[in-house]
Short mmCIF file of C-alpha atoms and ligand atoms in Angstrom, two decimals:
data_model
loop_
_atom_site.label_atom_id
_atom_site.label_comp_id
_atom_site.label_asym_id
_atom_site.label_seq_id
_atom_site.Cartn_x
_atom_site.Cartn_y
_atom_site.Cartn_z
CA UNK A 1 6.45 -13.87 10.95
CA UNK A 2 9.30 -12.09 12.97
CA UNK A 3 12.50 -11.78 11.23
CA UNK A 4 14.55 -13.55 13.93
CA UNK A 5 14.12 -15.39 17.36
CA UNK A 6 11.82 -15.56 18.50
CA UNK A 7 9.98 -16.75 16.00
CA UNK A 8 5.61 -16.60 16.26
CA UNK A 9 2.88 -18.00 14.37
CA UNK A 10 1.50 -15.03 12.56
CA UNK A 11 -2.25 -15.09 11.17
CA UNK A 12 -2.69 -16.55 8.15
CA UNK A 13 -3.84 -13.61 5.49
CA UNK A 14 -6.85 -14.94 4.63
CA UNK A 15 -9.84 -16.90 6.76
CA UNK A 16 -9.47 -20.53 7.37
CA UNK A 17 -12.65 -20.97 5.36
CA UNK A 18 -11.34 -18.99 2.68
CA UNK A 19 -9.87 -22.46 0.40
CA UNK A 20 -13.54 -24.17 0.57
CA UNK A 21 -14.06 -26.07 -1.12
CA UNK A 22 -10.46 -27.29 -2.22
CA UNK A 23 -8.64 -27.38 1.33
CA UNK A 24 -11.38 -27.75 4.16
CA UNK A 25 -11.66 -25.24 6.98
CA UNK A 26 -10.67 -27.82 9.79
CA UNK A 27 -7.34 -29.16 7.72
CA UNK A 28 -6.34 -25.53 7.35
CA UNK A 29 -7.19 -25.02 11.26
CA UNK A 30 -4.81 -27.95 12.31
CA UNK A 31 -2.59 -27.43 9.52
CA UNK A 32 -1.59 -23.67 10.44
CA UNK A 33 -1.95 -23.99 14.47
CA UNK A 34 -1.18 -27.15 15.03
CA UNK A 35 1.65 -28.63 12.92
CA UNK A 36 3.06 -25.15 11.70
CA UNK A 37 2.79 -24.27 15.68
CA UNK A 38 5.03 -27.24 16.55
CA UNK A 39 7.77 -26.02 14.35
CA UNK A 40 7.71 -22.64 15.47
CA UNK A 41 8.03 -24.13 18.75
CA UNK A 42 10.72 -26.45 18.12
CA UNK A 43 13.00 -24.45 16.52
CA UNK A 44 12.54 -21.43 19.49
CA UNK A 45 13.48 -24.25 21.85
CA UNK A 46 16.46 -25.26 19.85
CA UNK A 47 17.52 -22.19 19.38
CA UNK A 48 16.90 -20.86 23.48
CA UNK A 49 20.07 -21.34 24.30
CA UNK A 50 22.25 -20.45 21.37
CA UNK A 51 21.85 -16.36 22.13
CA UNK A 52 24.57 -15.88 19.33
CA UNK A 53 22.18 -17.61 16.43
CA UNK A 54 19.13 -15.45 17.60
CA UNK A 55 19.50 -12.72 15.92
CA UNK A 56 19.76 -14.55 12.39
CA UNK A 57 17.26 -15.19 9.87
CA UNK A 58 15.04 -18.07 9.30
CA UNK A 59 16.80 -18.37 5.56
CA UNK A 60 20.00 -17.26 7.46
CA UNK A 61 19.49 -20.54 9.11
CA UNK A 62 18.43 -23.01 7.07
CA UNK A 63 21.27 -22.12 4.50
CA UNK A 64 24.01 -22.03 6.81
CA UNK A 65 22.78 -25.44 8.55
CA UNK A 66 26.13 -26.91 8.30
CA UNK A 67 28.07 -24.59 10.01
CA UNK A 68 25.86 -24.55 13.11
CA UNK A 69 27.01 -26.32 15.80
CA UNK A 70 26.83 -30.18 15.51
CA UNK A 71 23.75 -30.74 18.14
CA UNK A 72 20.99 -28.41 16.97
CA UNK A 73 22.09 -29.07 13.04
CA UNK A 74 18.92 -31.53 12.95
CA UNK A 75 16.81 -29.80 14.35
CA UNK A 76 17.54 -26.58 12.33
CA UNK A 77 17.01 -28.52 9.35
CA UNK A 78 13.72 -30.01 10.41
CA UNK A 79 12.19 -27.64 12.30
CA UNK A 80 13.61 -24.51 10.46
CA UNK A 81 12.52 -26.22 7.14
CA UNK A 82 9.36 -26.95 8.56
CA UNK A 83 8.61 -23.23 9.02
CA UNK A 84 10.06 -22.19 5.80
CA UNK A 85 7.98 -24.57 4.15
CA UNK A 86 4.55 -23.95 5.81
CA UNK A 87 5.22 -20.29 5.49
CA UNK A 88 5.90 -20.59 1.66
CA UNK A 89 2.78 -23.09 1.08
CA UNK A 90 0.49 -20.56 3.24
CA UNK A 91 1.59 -17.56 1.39
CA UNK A 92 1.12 -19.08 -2.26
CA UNK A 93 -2.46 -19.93 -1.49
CA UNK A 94 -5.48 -17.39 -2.25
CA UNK A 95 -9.11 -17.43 -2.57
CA UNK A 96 -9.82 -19.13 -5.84
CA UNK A 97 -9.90 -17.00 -8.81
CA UNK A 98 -7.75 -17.01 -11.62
CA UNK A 99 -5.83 -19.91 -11.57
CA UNK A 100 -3.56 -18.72 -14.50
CA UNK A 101 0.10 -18.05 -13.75
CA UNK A 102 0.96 -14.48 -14.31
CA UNK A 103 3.47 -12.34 -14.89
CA UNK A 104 6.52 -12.37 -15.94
CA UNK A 105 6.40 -15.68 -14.22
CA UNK A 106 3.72 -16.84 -16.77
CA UNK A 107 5.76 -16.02 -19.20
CA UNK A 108 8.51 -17.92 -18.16
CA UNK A 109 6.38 -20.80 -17.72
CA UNK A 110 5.35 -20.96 -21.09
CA UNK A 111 8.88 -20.52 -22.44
CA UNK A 112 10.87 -23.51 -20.19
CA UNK A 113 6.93 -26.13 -20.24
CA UNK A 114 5.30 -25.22 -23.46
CA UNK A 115 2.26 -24.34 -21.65
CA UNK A 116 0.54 -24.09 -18.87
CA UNK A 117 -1.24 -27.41 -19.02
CA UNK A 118 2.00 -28.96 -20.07
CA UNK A 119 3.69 -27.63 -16.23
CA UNK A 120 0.42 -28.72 -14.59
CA UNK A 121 0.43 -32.01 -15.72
CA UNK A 122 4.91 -32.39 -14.68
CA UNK A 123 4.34 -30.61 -11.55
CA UNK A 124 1.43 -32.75 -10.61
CA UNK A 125 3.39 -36.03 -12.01
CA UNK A 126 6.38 -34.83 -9.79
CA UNK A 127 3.87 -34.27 -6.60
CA UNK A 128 2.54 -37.93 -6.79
CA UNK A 129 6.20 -39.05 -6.93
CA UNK A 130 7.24 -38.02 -3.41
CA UNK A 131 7.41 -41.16 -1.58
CA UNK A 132 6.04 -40.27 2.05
CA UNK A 133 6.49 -37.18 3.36
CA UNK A 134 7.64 -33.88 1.37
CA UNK A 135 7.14 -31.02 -0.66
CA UNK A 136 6.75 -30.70 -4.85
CA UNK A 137 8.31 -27.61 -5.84
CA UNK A 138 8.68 -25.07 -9.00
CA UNK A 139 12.03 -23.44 -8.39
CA UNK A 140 14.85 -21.68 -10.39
CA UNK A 141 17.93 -23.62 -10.47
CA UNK A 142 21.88 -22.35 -10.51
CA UNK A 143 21.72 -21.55 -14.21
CA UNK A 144 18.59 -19.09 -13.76
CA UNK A 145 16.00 -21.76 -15.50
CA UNK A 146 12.58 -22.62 -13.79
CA UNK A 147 12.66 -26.31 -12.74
CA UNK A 148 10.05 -28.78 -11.09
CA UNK A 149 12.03 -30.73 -8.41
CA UNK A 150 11.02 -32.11 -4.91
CA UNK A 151 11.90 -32.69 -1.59
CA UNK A 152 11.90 -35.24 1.46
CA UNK A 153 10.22 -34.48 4.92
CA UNK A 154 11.03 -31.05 5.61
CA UNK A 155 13.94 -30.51 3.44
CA UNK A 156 14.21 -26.95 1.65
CA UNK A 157 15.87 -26.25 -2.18
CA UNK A 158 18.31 -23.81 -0.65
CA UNK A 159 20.92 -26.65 0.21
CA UNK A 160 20.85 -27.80 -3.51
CA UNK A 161 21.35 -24.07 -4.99
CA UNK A 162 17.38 -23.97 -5.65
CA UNK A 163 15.36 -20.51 -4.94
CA UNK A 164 11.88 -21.55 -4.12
CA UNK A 165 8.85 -19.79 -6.48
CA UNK A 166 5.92 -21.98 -5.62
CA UNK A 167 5.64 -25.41 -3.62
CA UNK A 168 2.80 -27.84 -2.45
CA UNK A 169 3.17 -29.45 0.70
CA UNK A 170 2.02 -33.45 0.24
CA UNK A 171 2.31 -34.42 3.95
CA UNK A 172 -0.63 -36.09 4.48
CA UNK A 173 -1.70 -33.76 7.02
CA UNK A 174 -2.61 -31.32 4.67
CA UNK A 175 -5.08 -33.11 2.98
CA UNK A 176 -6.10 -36.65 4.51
CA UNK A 177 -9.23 -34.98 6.53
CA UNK A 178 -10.92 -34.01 2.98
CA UNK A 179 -8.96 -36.19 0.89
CA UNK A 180 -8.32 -39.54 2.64
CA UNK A 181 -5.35 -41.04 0.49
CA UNK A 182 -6.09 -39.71 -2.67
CA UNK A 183 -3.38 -37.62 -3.21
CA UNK A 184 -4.10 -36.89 -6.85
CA UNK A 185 -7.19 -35.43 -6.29
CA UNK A 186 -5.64 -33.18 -3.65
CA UNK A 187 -3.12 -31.86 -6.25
CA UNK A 188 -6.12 -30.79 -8.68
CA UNK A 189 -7.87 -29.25 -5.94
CA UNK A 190 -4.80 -27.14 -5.11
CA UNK A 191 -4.33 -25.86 -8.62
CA UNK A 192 -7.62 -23.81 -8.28
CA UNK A 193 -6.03 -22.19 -5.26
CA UNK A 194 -2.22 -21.32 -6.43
CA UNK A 195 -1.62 -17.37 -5.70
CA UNK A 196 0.20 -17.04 -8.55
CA UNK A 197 0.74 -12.82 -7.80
CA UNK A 198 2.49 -14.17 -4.91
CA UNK A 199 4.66 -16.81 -7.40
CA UNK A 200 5.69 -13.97 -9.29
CA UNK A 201 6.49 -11.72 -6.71
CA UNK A 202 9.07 -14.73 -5.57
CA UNK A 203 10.52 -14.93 -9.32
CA UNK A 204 10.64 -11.10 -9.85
CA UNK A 205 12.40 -11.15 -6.05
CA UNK A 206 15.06 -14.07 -7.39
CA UNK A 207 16.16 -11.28 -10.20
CA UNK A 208 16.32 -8.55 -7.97
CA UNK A 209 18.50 -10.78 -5.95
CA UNK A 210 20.95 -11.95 -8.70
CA UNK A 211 21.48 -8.88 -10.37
MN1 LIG B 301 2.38 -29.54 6.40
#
């Protein structure tokens, strides 16, 4: 992923095959070069003809949403939240192997859930919960505590104060091919998949960024 405008579609860093037999090969095909695609496109159009926004960040923009000008503050939101987001989901996925969180992340887990089953089961209560379209996410709020929360369409934490650490996208894009409707059954699948090094990379990153 480029830093700035304009923004490309960089290979995932693992084989499309690589989730089978928890996210299917042609879901992760349309998933990464079709929908992500569209965002990537959307938000390079949107942003074509604002030269003095091109040299910002992706989080540069999606944080600072509201002091964009009024006519591409929708579509910075959307589409600039719909690449944050499919970037974040892609990145916290990995070949199944340990599906343990790690860490000092683990850890913290532990500490703010109980255990590890205890987060599964809230995180996994809080995924079903998103009516339509949106994202379940394990973030650390204002006050530097690890917190489930979620978010519509392609909304991001940021605007709320939230740094991401993990999330699961429950469009059903990302899972109706394998899945149909059954939602649940995608969340359990995606559990064996969760790159937690990655998840603790983000939550060592948030300290390194508030101290
Ligand atoms: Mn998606």
């Amino acid at each position: 992923m480029n830093e700035h405008y304009k923004f490309v579609n960089t290979p995932l860093p693992y084989a499309y095959h690589a989730m089978e037999p928890y996210i299917d090969e042609k879901t992760m095909h349309l998933h990464h070069e079709r929908h992500l695609q569209a965002y990537i496109d959307n938000l390079n159009n949107t942003l074509s003809k604002y030269s003095q926004f091109q040299h910002w960040t992706l989080e540069q923009l999606i944080v600072n949403v509201p002091s964009l000008p009024a006519d591409i503050q929708t579509s910075v939101k959307n589409n600039g939240g719909g690449v944050f987001n499919h970037q974040f989901y892609f990145s916290n996925l990995s070949n199944p192997t340990s599906s343990l969180p790690v860490g000092i992340l683990g850890e913290a887990i532990k500490k703010e859930f109980g255990s590890y089953l205890s987060f599964k089961n809230q995180f996994k209560t809080a995924a079903l919960s998103v009516f339509g379209s949106g994202y379940a996410w394990l973030a650390v709020n204002a006050a530097g505590q690890l917190t489930i929360m979620t978010t519509q369409n392609q909304d991001t934490p940021f605007p709320l104060g939230m740094f991401p650490i993990l999330n699961i996208d429950v469009w059903e894009h990302a899972y109706y091919l394998k899945h149909y409707n059954l939602r649940a059954d995608y969340i359990d699948d995606w559990f064996h998949i969760v790159n937690w090094n990655r998840a603790n990379q983000s939550y060592i990153r948030y300290f390194d960024l508030t101290l």
